[in-house]
XYZ file of C-alpha atoms in Angstrom:
620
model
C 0.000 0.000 0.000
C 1.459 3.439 -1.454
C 1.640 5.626 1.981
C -0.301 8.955 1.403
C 1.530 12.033 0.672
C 2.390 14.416 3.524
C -0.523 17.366 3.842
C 0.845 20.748 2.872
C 1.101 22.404 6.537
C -2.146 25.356 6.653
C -1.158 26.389 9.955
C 1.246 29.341 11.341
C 4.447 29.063 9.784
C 6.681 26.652 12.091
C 9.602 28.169 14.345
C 12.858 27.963 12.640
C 14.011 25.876 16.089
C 10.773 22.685 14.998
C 11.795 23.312 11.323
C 14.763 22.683 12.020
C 14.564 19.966 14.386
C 12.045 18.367 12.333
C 14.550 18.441 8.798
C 17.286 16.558 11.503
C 15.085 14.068 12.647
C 14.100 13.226 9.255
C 17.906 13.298 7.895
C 19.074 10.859 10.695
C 16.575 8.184 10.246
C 17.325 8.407 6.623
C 18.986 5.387 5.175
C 21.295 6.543 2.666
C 21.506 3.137 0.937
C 17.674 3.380 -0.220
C 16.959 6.099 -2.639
C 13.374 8.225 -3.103
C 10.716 6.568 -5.356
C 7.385 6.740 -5.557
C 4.600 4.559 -4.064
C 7.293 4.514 -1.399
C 6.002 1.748 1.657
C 6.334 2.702 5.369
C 8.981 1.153 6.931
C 7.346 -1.044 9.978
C 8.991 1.624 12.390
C 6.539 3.924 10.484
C 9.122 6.805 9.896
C 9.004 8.885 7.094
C 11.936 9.235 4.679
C 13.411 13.063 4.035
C 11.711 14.519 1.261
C 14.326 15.988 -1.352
C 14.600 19.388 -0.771
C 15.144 18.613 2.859
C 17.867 16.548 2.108
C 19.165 19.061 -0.696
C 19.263 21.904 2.560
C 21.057 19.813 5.082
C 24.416 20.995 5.763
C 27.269 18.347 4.372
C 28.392 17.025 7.594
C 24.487 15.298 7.849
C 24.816 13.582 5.080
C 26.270 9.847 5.029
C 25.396 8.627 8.470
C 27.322 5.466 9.475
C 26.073 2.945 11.568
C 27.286 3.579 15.299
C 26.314 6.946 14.412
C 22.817 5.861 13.579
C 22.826 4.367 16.897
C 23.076 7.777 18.765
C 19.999 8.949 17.169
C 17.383 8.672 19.938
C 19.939 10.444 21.922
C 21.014 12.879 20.209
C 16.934 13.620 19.173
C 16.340 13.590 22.982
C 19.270 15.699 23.681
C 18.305 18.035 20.744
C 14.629 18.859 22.339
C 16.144 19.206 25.633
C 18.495 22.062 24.141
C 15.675 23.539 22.691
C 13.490 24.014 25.832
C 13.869 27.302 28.276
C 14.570 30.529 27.200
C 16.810 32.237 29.787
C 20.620 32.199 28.353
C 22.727 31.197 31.189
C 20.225 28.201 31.269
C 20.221 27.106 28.097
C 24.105 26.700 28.000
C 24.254 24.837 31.401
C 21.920 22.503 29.541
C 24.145 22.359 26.509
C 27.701 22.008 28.623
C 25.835 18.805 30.238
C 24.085 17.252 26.757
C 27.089 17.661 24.958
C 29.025 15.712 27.692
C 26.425 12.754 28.283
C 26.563 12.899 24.115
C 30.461 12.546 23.887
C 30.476 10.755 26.702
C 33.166 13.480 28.509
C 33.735 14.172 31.979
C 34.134 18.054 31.647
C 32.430 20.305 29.197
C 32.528 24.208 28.978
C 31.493 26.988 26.459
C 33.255 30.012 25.885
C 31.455 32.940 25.182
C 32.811 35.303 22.768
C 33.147 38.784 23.532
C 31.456 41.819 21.777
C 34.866 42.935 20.070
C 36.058 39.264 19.244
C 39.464 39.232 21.372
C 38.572 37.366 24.104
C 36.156 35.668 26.214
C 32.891 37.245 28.168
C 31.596 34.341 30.107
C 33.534 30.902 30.587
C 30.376 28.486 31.479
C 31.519 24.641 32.236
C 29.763 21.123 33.403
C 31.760 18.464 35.521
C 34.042 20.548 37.932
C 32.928 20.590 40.931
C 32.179 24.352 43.006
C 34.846 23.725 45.476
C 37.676 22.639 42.575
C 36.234 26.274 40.685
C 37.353 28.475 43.720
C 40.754 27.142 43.968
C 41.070 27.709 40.391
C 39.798 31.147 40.643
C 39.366 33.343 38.003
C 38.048 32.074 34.386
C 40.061 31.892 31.298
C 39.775 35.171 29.357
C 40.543 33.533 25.897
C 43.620 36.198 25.238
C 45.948 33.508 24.363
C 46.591 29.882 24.197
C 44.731 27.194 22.715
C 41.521 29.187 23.200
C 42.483 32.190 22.264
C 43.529 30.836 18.832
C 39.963 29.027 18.592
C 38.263 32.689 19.064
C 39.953 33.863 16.217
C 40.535 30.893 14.085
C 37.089 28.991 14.775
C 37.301 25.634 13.427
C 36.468 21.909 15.047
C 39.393 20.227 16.428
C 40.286 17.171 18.291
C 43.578 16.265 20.321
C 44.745 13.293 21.529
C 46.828 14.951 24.244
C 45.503 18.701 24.950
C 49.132 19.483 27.157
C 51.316 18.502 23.804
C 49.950 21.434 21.779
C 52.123 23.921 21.144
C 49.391 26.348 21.564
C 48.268 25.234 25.274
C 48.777 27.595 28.076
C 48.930 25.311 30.991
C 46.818 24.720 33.824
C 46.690 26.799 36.755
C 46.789 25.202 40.105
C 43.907 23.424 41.577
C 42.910 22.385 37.861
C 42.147 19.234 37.510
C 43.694 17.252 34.820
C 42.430 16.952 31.017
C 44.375 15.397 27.800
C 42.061 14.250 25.492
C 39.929 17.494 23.873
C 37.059 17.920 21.205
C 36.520 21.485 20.545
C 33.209 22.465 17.976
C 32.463 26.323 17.153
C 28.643 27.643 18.202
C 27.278 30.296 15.233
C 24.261 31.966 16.273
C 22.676 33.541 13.058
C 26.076 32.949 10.890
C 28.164 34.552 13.540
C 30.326 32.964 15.728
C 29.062 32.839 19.478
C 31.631 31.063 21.084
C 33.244 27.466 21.021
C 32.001 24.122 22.962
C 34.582 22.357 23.997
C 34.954 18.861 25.763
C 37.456 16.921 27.182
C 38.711 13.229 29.110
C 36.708 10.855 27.721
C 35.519 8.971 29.969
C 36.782 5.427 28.395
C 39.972 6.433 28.016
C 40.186 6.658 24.777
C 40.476 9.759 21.938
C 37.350 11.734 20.959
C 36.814 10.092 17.030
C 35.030 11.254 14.452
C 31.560 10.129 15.057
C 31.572 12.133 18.364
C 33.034 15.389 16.597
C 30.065 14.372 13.915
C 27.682 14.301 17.041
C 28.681 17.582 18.701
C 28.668 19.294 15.532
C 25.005 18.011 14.980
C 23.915 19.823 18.613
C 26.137 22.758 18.372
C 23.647 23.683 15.377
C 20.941 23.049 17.282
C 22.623 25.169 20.473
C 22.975 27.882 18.000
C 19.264 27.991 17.288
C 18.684 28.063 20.935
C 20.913 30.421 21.719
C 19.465 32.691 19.817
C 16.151 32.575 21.192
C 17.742 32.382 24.835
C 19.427 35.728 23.461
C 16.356 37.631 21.775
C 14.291 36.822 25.058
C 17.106 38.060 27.497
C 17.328 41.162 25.101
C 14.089 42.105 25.285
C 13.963 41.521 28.968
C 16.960 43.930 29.802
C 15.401 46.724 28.048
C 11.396 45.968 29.534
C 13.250 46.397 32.872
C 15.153 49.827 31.553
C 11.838 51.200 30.763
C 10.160 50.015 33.843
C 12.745 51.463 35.448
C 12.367 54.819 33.522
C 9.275 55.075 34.431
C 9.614 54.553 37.954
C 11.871 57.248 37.758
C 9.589 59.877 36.061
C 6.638 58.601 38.455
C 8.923 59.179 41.827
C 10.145 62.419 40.557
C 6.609 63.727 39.204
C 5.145 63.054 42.646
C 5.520 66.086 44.190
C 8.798 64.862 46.751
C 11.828 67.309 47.350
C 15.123 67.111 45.382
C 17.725 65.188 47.380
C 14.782 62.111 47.185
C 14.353 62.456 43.465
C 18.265 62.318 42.956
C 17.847 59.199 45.061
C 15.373 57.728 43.498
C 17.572 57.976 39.957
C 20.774 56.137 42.056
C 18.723 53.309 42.932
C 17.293 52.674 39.763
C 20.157 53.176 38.193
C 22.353 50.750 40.255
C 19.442 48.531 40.211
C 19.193 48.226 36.596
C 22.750 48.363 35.889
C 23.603 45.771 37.794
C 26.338 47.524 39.830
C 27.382 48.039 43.275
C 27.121 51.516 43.280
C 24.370 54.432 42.027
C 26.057 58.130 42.177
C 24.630 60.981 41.100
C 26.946 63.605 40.353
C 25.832 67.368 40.212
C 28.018 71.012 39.556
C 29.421 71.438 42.948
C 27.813 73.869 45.152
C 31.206 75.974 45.868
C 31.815 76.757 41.689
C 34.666 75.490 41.654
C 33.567 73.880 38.518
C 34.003 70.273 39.631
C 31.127 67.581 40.458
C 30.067 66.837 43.814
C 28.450 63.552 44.747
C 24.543 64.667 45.913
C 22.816 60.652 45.981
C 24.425 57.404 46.737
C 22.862 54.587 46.197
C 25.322 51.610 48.052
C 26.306 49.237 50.857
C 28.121 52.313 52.659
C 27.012 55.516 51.076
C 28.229 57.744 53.998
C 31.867 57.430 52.325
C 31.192 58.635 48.775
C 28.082 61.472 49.919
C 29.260 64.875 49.654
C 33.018 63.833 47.711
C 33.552 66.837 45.281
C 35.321 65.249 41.742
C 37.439 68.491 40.941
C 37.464 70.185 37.259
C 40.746 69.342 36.808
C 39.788 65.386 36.158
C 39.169 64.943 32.457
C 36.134 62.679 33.255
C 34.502 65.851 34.945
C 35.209 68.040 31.304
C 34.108 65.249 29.634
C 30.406 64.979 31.330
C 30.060 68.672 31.516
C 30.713 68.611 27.808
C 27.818 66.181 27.850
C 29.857 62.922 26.631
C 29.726 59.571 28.189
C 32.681 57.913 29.702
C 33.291 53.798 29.780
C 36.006 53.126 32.017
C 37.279 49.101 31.772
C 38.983 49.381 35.375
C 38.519 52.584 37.442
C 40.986 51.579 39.752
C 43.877 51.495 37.202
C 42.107 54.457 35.113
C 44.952 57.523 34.372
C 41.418 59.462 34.258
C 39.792 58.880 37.443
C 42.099 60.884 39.638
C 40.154 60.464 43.135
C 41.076 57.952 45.566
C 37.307 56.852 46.080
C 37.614 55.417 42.202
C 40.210 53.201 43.473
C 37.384 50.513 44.782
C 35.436 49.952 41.868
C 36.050 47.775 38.597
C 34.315 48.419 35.089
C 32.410 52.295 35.074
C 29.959 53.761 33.112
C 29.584 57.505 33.732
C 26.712 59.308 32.169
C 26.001 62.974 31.442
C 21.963 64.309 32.783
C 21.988 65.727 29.732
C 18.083 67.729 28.765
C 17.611 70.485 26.351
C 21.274 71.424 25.660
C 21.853 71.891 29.643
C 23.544 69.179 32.128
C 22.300 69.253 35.120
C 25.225 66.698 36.422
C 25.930 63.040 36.091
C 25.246 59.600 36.608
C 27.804 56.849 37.424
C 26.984 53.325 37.803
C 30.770 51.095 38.881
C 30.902 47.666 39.326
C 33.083 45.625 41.515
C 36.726 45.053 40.855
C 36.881 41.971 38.571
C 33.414 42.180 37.460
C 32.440 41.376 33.796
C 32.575 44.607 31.340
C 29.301 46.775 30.443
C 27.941 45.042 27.070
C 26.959 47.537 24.077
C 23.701 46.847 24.561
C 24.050 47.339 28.267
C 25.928 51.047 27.606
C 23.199 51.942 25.218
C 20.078 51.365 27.651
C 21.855 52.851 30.220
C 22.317 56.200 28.090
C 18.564 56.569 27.292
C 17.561 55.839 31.008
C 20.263 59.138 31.825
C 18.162 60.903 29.198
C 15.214 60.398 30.234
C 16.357 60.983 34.040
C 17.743 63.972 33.152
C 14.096 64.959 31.391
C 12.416 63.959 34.535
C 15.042 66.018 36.591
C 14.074 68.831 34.364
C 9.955 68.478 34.763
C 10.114 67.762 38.485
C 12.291 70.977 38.874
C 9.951 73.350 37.222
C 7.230 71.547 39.152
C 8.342 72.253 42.184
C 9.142 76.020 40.934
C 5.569 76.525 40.473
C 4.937 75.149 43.693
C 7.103 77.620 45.108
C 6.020 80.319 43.389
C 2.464 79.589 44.897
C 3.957 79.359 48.344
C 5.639 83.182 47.728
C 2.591 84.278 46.467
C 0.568 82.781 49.227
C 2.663 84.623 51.860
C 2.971 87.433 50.344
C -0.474 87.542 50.418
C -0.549 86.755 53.866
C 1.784 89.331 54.663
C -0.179 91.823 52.786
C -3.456 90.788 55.002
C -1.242 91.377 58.233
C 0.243 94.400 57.558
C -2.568 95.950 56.127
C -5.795 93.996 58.285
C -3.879 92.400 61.947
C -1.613 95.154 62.720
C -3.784 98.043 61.530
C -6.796 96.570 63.786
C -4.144 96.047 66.784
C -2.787 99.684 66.614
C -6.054 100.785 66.873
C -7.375 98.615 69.641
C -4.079 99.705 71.230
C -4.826 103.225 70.739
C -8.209 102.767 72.444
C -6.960 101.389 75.295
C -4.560 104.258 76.018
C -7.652 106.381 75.630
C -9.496 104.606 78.325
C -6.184 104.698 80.860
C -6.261 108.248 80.992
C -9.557 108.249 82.241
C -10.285 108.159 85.731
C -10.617 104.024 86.589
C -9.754 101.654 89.272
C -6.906 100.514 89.990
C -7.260 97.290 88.989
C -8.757 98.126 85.826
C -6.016 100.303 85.239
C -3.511 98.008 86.128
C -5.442 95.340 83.093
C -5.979 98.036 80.491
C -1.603 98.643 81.118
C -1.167 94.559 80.619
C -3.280 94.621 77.791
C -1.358 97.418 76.363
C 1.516 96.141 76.661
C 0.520 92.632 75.191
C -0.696 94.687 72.146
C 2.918 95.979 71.807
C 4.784 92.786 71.702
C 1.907 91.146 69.253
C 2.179 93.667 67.321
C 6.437 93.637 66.862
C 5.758 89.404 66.626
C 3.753 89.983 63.922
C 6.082 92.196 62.045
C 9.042 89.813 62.617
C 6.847 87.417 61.164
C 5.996 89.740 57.870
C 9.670 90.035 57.713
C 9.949 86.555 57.346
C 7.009 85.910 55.091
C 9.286 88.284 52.651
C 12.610 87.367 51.959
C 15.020 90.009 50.218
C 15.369 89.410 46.357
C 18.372 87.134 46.139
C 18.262 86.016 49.655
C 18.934 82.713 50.496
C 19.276 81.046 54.265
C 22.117 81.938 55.942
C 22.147 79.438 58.721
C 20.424 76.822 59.662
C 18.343 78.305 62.364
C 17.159 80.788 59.840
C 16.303 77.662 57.669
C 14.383 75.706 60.202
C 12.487 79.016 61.418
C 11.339 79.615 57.513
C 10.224 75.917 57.412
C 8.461 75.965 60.648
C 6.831 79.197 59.347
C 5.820 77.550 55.990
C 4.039 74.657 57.381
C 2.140 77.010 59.828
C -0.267 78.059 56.968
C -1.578 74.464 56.106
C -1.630 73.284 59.950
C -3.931 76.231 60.822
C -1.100 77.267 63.635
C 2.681 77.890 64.629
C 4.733 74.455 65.621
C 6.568 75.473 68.932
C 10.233 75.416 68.184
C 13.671 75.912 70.730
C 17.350 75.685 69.824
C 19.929 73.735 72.141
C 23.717 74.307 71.379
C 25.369 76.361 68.450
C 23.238 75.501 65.884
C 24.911 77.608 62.996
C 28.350 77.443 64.000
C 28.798 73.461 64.750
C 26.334 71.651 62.287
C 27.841 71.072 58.910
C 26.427 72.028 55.517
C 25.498 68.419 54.598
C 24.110 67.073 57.771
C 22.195 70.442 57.985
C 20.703 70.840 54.394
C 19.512 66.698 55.477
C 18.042 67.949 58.864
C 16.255 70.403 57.065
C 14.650 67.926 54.479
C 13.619 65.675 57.636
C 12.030 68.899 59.423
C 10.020 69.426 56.421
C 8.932 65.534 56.140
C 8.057 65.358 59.431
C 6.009 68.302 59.284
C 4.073 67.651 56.448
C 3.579 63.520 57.913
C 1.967 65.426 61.473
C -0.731 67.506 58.801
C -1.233 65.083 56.436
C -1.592 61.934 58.483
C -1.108 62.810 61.832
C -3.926 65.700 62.420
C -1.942 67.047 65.048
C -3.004 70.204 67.010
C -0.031 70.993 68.986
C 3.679 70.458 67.469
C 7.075 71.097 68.839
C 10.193 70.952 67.537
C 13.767 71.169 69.073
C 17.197 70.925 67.435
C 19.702 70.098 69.755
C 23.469 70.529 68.492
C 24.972 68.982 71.998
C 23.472 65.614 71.428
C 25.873 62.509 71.229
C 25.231 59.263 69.476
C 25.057 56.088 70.297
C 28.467 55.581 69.079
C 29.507 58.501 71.144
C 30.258 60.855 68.369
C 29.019 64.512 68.923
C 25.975 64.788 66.622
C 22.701 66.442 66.147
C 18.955 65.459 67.125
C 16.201 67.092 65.466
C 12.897 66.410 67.864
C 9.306 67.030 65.934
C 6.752 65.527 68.627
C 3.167 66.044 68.164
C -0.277 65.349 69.634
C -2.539 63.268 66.942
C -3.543 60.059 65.946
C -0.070 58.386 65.965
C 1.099 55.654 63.644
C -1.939 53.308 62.324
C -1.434 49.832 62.300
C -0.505 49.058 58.787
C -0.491 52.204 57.290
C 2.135 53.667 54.867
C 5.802 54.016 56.209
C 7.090 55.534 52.962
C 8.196 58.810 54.593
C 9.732 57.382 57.642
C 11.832 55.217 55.816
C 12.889 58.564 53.984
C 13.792 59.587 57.450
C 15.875 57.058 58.144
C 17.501 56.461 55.012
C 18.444 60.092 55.358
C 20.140 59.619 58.912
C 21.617 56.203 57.905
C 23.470 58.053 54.496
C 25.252 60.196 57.126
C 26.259 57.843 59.507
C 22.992 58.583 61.611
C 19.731 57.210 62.501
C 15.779 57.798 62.727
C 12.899 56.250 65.609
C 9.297 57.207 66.608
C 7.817 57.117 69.978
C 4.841 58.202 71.716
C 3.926 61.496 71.280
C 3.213 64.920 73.884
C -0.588 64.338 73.308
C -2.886 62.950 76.443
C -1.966 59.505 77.800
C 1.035 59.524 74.800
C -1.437 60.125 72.078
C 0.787 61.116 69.118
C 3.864 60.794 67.680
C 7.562 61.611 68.150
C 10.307 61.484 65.345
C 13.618 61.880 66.541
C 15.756 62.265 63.585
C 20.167 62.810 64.541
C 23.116 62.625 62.842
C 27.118 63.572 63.352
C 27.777 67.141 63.568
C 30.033 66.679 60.476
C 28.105 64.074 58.219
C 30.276 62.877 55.254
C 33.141 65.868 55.151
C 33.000 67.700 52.054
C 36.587 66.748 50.643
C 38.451 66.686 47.512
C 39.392 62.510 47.491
């Protein structure tokens, strides 16, 4: 009986992976001894002979199969699909490195990744040494000479009977275990090379022959194909995380917080994203000396690197202000990076905030020493999330502009109503009672009308100081930080309805530094707006206390907002106290609540301190 023709396929066209799987299967169980005719009979195993063209499009090295080859084929079929399932990269060659071995029947197997400029190796994945025998070995072969090194540039398959006779080996390092025999097969992914799969010590004791190298070049095609995919997938996962991550960065930044936690927001994302150990931003350093100073750090110990100024004379700092990226492969050994805090990082990628023709600093995201290089693809993403960063930067600082504006224009207003309304009304109420003293009363109404007088007098000069507040010079800016606390305190008294209670311990402007004081502020202002917004409080106080000392005994500062309302819900948000704290803990410092001053402890206290000093502002 004729077996029926094969239906033409009316479905979705088939992955190039099944196609191709499909066109091996169908060349191995070929029997090359029995040529195409028609009417053709199925065999009793009920396998279908290669049509034609198929065999026409198989690569030479299918054709021909001998006998012990023939009898790898479930195998190498099984091994085949098994390469073909997964999609995440590093996975997909682990699978490979251990197929290829059970295939070739080796006792070690690795792949060497190919890096982007073809001179050496990226990644060094292997299958059979064990994790302990890896760490005394070390570090990975780099593919910059020896036998691998002239397989990265010359790819070609090769077998050796004795891997430590070729001229081109390099030797073992010690702790590596020992390996003579060696079968070595290029990987292309899309007709370029990928990197090389090589084996080695068979496991009889015998030489890799020619129906193994026939094998392993059968699955390195197939690896290629999966690669591929593995690659494509991984691709388009890096960048759906670079935009996710963009976009946390525009939402954080958009939401109305103050600068120093929008610059942090773009470190952690950054460092996130990057993979690194490290997220810096960089911006123009506040004494114009034309070098960058380090405003967010996003790290293990961030207290080291906050505040470092980078000085002009670095050509890294012309470069970014210039508005060019620098790639450094090793910022330890880097002529360029002149400061001694470069001296603990590895591979570097330092981007300009670059918006509108104006850089509004930099962003710098180092690895560890030793740690594999930034990728093109890698450096690319990385330059459009700086962009759009540095847009964000941009729209979150002419938000909070027109914020400000509304605040200036709401106390001047308010100024306006107590000059011209309060202290009008007052003056005349005042004048009224000095009327009615100079008439004849009794002396204890005379001795009230003097009080009240007299109260009138010091409202009124309160009320002034406060207009004089409400209306800072053109150009004027806070001197010190009591100044700077007084004008917050002052600020938040027009949503709260009433004037937080403040007091001073120590010498405030003469012993807190610029850092830790600018940070103090920032927590005053948090804390304030958490006591209106969720707290409802009626009564706050607040005390900064410069002659406070740590728990590690350093001399430090302790900024005190306690107030009387609902206190912390169970379960509610705890997004600004951790704001709090991660402020105090970026100086060295550290952040609590308590119970606060209302009845039976209603309320709540933050207590917010931090070394005199912070991070000192030095040139490293």
């Amino acid at each position: 009986m004729t077996a029926p023709e094969r239906p033409e396929h009316q479905g979705p066209q088939e992955p190039q992976e099944h196609q191709k799987l499909r066109e091996h299967e169908e060349l191995l169980h070929e029997r090359p001894d029995r040529p195409e005719r028609p009417g053709h009979q199925e065999r009793p195993d009920h396998r279908e002979p290669a049509t034609a063209a198929t065999a026409r499009a198989a690569p030479d090295h299918l054709r021909g199969l001998s006998a012990e080859l023939t009898d790898r084929v479930p195998r190498l079929l099984e091994a085949m699909r098994s390469v073909g399932t997964g999609l995440e990269l590093r996975t997909t060659l682990d699978r490979i490195c251990e197929t290829a071995a059970a295939l070739a029947d080796a006792r070690y197997a690795a792949i060497g990744v190919v890096d982007e400029e073809g001179e050496g190796l990226s990644d060094f994945v292997t299958y059979g040494v064990p994790g302990e025998t890896a760490r005394v070995i070390g570090r990975r072969p780099d593919g910059q000479a020896g036998l691998l090194g002239a397989l990265i540039h010359r790819p070609r398959a090769m077998r050796l009977a004795d891997l430590t006779a070729n001229p081109g080996a390099a030797g073992f390092p010690a702790g590596h275990p020992p390996m003579r025999t060696f079968l070595g097969v290029p990987i292309r992914v899309q007709g370029e090379i990928f990197g090389n799969l090589y084996l080695t010590e068979k496991r009889s004791g015998a030489e890799f022959d020619d129906q193994d190298l026939h094998t392993v070049r059968v699955l390195a095609t197939e690896a290629g194909i999966a690669i591929g995919n593995a690659r494509l997938y991984e691709a388009a996962r890096r960048r759906e995380r670079w935009i996710d991550g963009s976009v946390a960065v525009t939402t954080a930044l958009l939401s109305g917080g103050d600068a120093d936690e929008a610059l942090m927001v773009v470190a952690e994302q950054a460092r996130k994203l990057a993979g690194a150990c490290a997220g810096i931003v960089l911006s123009p350093a506040a004494d114009g000396s034309g070098g960058l100073e380090i405003v967010a750090v996003s790290a293990d110990d961030p207290s080291t690197a906050l505040g470092v100024v980078v000085p002009p004379e670095s050509p890294v700092v012309e470069r970014l202000l210039a508005g060019e990226a620098v790639f450094v492969a090793d910022a330890a050994t880097d002529p360029r990076m002149i400061t001694g805090l470069a001296r603990r990082y590895g591979p570097s990628m330092m981007l300009p905030l670059r918006s509108g023709g104006r850089v509004l600093g930099a962003l710098a995201t180092p690895r560890a020493p030793g740690a594999r290089q930034f990728s093109a693809t890698e450096r690319t993403l990385a330059t459009q999330f700086a962009s759009q960063a540095a847009v964000a930067l941009m729209m979150a600082e002419a938000q909070r502009d027109r914020e400000r504006l509304a605040v200036y224009e709401d106390r001047d207003r308010i100024a306006r109503d107590l000059h011209d309304l309060v202290i009008q009304r007052l003056f005349a109420t005042g004048l009224m009672l000095e009327s009615a003293q100079r008439q004849d009363l009794a002396p204890g109404v005379q001795e009230g009308v003097e009080r009240a007088v007299g109260e009138l007098d010091v409202t009124v000069q309160e009320i002034r100081t406060a207009v004089f507040a409400l209306r800072p010079g053109p150009g004027e800016g806070p001197s010190d930080l009591s100044t700077r606390v007084l004008r917050e305190i002052t600020m938040a008294a027009v949503p709260l309805g009433f004037t937080p209670a403040h007091r001073f311990a120590g010498p405030v402007d003469t012993m807190v530094g610029e850092v830790t004081g600018k940070n103090l502020v920032a927590a005053l202002r948090e804390a304030l707006s958490n006591a209106f917004r969720h707290a409802h409080a009626r009564r706050i106080e607040v005390l900064v206390d410069a002659t406070a000392t740590l728990p590690d005994g350093t001399d430090g500062v302790r900024l005190t907002v306690a107030d009387d309302g609902v206190g912390l819900p169970e379960g509610g948000r705890r997004s600004g106290l951790r704001n709090l704290a991660r402020r105090a803990e970026s100086l060295g410092g550290s952040s609590r609540c308590g119970p606060g001053i209302g009845e039976g402890g209603g309320g709540t206290t933050v207590v917010w301190e931090a070394p005199l000093q912070g991070p000192f502002r030095v040139r490293r």
